[in-house]
Short mmCIF file of N, CA and C and ligand atoms in Angstrom, two decimals:
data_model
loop_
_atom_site.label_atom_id
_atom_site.label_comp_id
_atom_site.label_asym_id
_atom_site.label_seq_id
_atom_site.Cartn_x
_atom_site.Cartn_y
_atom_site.Cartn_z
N UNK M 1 4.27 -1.56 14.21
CA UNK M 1 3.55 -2.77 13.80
C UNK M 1 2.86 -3.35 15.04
N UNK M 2 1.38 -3.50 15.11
CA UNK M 2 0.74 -4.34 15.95
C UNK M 2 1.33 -5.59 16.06
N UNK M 3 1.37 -5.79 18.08
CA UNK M 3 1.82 -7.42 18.20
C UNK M 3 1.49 -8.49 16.75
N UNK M 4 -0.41 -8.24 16.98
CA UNK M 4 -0.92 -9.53 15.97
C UNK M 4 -0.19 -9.14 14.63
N UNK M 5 0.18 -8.63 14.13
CA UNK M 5 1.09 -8.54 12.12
C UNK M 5 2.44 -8.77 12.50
N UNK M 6 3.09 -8.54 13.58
CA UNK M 6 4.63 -9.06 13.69
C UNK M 6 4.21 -10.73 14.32
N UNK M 7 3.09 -11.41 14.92
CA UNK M 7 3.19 -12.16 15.13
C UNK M 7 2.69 -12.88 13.79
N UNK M 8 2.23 -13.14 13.08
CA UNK M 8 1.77 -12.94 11.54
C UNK M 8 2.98 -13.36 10.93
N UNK M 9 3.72 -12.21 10.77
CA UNK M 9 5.30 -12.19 10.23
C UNK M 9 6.25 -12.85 10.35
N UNK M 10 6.03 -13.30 11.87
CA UNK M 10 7.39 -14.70 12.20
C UNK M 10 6.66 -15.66 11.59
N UNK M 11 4.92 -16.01 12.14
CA UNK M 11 4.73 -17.16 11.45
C UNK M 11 5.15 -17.30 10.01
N UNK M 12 4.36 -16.54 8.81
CA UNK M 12 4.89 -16.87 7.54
C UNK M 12 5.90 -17.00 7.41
N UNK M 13 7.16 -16.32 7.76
CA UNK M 13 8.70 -16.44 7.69
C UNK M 13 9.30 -18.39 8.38
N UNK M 14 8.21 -18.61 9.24
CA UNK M 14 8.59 -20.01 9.74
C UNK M 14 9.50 -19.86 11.39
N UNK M 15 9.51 -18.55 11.55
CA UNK M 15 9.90 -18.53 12.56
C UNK M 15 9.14 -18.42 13.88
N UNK M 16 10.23 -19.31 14.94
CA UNK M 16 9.49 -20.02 16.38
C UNK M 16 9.60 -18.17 17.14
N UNK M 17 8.63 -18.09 17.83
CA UNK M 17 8.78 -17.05 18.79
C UNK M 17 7.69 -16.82 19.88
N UNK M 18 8.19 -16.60 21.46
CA UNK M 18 7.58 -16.36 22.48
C UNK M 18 7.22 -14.77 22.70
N UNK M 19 6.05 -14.25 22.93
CA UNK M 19 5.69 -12.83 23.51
C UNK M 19 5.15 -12.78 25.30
N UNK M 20 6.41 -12.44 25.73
CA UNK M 20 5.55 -11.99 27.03
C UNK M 20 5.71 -10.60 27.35
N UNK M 21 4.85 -10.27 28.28
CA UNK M 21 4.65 -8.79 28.67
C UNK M 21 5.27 -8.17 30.18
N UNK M 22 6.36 -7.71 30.40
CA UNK M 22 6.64 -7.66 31.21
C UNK M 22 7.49 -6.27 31.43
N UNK M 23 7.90 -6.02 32.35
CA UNK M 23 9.00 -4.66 32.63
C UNK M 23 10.08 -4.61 32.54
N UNK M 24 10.86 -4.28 31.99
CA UNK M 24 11.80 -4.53 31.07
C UNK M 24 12.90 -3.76 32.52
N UNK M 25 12.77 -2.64 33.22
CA UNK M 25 13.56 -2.47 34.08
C UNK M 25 13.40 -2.96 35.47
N UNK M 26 12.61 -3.72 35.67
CA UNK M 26 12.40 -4.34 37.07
C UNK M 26 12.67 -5.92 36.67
N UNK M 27 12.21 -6.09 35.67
CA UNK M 27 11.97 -8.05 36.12
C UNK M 27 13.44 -8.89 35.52
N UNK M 28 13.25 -9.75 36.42
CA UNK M 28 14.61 -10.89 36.45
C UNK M 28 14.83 -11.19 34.60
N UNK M 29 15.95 -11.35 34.04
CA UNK M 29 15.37 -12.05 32.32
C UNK M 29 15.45 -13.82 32.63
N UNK M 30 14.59 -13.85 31.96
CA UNK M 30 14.07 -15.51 31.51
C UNK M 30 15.31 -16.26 31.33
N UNK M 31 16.02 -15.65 30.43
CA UNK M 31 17.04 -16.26 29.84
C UNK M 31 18.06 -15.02 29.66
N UNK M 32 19.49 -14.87 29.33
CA UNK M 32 20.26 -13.95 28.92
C UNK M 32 20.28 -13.78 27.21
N UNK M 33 20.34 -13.06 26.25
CA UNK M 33 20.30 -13.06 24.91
C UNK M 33 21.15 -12.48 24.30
N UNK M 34 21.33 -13.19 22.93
CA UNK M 34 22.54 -12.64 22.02
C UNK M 34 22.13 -11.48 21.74
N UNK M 35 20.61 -11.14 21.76
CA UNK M 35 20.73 -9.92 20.76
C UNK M 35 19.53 -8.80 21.72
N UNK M 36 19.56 -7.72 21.91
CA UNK M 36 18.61 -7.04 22.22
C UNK M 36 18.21 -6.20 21.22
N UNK M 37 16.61 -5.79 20.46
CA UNK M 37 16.67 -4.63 19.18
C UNK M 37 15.00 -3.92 19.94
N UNK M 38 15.21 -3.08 20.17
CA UNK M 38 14.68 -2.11 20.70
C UNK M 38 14.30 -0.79 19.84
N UNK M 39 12.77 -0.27 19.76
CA UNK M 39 12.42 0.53 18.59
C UNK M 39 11.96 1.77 20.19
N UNK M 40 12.64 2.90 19.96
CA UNK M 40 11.77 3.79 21.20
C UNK M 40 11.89 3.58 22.16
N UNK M 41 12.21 2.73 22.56
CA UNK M 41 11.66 2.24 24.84
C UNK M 41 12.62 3.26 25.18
N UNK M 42 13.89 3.72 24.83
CA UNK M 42 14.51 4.22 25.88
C UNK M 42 13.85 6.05 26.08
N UNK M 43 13.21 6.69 25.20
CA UNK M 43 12.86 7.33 25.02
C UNK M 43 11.39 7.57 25.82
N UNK M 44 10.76 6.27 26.04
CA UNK M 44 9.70 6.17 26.77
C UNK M 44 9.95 6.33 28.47
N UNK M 45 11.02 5.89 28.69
CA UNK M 45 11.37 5.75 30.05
C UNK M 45 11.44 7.11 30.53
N UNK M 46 11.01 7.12 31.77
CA UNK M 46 11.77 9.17 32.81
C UNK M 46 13.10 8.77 32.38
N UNK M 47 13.58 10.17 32.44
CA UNK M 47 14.59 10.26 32.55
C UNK M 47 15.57 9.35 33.73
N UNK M 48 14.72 9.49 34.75
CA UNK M 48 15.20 9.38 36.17
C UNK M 48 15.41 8.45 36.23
N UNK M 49 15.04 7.65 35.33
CA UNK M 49 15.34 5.71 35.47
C UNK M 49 16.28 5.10 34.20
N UNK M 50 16.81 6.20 33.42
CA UNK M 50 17.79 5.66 32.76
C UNK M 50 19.13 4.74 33.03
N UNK M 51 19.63 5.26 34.32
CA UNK M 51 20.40 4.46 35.12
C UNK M 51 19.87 2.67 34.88
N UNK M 52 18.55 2.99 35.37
CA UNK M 52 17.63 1.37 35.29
C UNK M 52 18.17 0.89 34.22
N UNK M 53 17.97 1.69 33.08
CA UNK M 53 17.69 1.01 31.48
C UNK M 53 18.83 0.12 31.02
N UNK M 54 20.10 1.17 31.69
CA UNK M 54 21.07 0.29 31.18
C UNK M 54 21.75 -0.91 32.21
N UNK M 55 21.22 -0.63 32.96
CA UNK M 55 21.50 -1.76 33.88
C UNK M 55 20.38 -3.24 33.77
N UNK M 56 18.96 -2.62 32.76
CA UNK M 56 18.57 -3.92 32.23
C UNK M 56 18.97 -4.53 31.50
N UNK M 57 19.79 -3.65 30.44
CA UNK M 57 20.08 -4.03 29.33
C UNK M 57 21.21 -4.88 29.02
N UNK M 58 22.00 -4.33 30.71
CA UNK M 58 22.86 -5.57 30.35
C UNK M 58 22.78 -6.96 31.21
N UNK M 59 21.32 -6.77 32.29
CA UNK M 59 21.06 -8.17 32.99
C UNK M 59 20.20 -8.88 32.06
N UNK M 60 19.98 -8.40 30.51
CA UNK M 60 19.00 -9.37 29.90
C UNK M 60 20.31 -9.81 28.48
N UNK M 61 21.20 -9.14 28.47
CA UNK M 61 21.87 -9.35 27.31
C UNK M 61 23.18 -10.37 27.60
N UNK M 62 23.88 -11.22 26.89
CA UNK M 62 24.94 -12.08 27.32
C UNK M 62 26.50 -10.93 27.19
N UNK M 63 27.00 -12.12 27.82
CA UNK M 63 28.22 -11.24 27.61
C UNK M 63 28.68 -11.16 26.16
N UNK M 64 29.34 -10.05 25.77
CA UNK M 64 29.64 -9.63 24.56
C UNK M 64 28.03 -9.77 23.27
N UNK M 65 27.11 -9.60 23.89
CA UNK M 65 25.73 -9.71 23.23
C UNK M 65 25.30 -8.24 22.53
N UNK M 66 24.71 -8.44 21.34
CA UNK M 66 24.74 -7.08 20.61
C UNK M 66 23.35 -6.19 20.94
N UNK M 67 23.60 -5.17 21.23
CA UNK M 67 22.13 -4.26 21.41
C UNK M 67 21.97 -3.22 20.38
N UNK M 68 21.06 -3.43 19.78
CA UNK M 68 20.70 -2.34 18.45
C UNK M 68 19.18 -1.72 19.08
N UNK M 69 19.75 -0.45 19.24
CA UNK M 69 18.11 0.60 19.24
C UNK M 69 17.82 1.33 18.73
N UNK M 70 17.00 1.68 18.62
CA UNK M 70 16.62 3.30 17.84
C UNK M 70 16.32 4.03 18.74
N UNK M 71 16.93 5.41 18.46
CA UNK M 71 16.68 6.54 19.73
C UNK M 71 15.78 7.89 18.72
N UNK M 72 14.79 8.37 20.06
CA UNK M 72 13.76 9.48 19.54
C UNK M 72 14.81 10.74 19.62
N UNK M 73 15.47 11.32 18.91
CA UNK M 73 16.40 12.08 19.35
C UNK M 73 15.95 13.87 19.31
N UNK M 74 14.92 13.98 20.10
CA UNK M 74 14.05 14.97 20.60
C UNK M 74 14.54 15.71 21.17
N UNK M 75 13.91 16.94 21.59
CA UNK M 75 14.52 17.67 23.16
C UNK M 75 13.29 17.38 23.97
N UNK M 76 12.38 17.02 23.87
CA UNK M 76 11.20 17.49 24.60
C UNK M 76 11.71 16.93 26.18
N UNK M 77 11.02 17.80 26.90
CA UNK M 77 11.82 17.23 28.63
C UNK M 77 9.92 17.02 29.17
N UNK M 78 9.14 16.94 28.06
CA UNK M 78 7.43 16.72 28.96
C UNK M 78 7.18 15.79 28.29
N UNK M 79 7.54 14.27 28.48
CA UNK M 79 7.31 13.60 27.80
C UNK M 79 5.93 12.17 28.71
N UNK M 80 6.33 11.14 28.25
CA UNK M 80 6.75 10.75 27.16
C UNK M 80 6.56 10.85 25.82
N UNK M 81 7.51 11.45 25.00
CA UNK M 81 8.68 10.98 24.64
C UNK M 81 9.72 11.40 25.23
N UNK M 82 10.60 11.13 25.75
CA UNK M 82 11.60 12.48 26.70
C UNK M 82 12.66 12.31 25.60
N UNK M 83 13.08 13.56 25.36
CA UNK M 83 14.64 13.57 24.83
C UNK M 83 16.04 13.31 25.20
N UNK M 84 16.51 13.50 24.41
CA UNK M 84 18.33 13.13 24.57
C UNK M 84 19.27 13.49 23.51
N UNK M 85 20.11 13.38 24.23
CA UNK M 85 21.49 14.19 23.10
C UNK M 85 22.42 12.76 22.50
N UNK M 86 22.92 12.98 21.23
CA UNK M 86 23.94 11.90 21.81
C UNK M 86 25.16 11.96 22.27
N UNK M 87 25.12 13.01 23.32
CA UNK M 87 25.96 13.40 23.87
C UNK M 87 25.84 12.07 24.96
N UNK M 88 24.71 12.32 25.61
CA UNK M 88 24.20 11.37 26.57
C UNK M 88 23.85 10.16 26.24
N UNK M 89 23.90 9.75 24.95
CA UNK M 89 24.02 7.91 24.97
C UNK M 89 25.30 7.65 24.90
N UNK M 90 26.16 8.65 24.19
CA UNK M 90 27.34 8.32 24.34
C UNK M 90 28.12 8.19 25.78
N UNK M 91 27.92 9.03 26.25
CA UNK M 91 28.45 8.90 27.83
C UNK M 91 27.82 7.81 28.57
N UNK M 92 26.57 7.49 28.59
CA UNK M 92 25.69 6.01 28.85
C UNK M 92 26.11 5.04 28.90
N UNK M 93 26.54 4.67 27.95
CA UNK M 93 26.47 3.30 27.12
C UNK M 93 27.73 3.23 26.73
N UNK M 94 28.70 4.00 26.41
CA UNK M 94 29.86 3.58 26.31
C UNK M 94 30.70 2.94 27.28
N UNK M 95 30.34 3.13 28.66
CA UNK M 95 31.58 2.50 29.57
C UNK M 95 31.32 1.17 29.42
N UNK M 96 29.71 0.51 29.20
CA UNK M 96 29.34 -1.23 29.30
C UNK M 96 29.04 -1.19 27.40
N UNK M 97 29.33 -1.06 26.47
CA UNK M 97 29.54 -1.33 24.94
C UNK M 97 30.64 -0.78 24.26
N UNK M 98 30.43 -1.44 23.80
CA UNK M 98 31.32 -0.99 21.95
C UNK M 98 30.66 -0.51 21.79
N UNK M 99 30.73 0.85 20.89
CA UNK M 99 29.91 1.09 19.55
C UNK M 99 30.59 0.72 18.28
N UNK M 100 29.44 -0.63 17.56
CA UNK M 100 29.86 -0.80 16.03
C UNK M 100 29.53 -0.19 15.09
N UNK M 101 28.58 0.62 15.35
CA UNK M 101 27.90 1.46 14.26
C UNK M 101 26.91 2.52 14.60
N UNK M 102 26.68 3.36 14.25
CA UNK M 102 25.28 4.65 14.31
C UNK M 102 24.80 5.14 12.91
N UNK M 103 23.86 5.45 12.75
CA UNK M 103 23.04 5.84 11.73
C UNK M 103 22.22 6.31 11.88
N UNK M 104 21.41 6.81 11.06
CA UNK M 104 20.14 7.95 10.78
C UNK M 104 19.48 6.58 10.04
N UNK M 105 18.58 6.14 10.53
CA UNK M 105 17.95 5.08 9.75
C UNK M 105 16.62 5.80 8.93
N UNK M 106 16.29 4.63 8.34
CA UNK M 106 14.83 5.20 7.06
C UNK M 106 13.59 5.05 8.41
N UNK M 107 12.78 6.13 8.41
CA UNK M 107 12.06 6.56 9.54
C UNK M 107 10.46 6.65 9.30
N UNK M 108 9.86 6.40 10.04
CA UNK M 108 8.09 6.80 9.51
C UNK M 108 8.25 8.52 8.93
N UNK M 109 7.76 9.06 8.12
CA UNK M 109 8.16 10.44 7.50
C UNK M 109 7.91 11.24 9.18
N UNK M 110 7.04 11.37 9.51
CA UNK M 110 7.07 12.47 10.14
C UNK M 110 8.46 11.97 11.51
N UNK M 111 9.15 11.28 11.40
CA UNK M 111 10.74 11.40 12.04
C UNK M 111 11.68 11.45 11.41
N UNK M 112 11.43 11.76 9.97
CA UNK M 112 12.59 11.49 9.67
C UNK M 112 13.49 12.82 9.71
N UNK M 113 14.76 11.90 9.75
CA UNK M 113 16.36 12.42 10.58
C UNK M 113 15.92 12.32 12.06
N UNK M 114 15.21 12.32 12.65
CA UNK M 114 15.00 12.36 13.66
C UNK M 114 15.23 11.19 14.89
N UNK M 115 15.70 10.29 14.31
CA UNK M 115 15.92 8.88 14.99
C UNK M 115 17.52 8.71 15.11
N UNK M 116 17.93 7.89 15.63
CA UNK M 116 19.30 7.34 15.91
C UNK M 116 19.56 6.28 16.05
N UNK M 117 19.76 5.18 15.16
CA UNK M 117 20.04 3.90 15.43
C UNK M 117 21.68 3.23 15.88
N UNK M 118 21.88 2.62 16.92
CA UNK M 118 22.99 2.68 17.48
C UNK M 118 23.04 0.89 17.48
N UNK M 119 24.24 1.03 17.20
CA UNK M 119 24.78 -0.76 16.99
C UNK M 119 25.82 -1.06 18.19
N UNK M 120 25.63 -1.46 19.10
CA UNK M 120 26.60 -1.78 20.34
C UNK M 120 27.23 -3.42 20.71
N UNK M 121 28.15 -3.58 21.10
CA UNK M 121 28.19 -5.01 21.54
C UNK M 121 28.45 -4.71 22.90
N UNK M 122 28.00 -5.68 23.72
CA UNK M 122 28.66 -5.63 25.23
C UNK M 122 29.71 -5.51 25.77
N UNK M 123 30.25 -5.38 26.51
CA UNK M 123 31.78 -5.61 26.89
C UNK M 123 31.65 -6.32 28.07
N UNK M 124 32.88 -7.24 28.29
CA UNK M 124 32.40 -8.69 28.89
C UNK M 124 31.82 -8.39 30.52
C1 LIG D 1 7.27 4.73 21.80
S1 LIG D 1 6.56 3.16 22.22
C2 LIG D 1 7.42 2.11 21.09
C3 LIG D 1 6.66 0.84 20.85
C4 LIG D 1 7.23 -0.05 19.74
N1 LIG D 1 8.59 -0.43 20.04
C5 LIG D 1 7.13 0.63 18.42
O1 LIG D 1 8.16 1.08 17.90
O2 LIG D 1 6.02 0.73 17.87
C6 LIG D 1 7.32 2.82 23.77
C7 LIG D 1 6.85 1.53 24.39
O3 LIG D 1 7.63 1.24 25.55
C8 LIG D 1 6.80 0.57 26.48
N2 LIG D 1 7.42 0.66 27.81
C9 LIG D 1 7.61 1.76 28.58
N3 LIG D 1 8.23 1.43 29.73
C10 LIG D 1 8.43 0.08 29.70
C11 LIG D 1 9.00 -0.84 30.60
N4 LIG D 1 9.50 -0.45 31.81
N5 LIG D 1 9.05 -2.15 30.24
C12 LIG D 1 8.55 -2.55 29.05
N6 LIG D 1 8.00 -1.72 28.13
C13 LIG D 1 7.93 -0.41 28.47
C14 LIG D 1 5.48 1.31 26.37
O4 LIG D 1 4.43 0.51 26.85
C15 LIG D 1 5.39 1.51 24.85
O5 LIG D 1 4.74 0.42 24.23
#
């Protein structure tokens, strides 16, 4: 969904919301948040900076704050998109989350099964 139709979307819904543009593994967060939901980014990133990812993820998220993403669950290693196993989110992300949930979510057709949606909470 283009920024302008999700920004569209909060308005009719009545909901307040800020868009800024920024780097998600370099920059300070504004604020810490209950919730992080992420469609792709980690998949966008090198490989080589995954370390980064989750170390943003938990300087932008609160303690015990929930992170829901969807993962491109590819092999391709010439990306972007780069792949991953969930062998390797599991080993990731488990030492700083819970996992509450995983799923095969409903996908644009040409991914489908192909995605991984992962439900995490922080650990403090
Ligand atoms: C596969 S697209 C997904 C975009 C959107 N979430 C969607 O589902 O349509 C990956 C996005 O991650 C963005 N991205 C890559 N590295 C980033 C970074 N370090 N900080 C913020 N965004 C980044 C890219 O600009 C791109 O828009």
């Amino acid at each position: 969904m283009s920024g302008n139709r999700f920004k569209f979307w909060l308005l009719a819904a009545g909901l307040a919301a800020r868009f800024d543009l920024a780097d998600f593994l370099r920059e300070a967060a504004p604020v810490r948040f209950d919730w992080i939901f992420e469609h792709t980014l980690f998949c966008a990133i090198n490989p080589s900076r995954r370390d980064d990812y989750v170390r943003a993820v938990k300087r932008w998220l609160k303690p015990r704050g929930q992170f829901l993403a969807v993962h491109y669950m590819i092999r391709d290693t010439d990306g972007p998109p780069f792949g991953c196993t969930q062998q390797e989110l599991m080993e990731r992300f488990s030492p700083h989350f819970e996992l509450r949930q995983g799923w095969v979510p409903r996908s644009y057709p040409n991914r489908t099964g192909l995605e991984l949606m992962l439900w995490w909470q922080r650990k403090q």
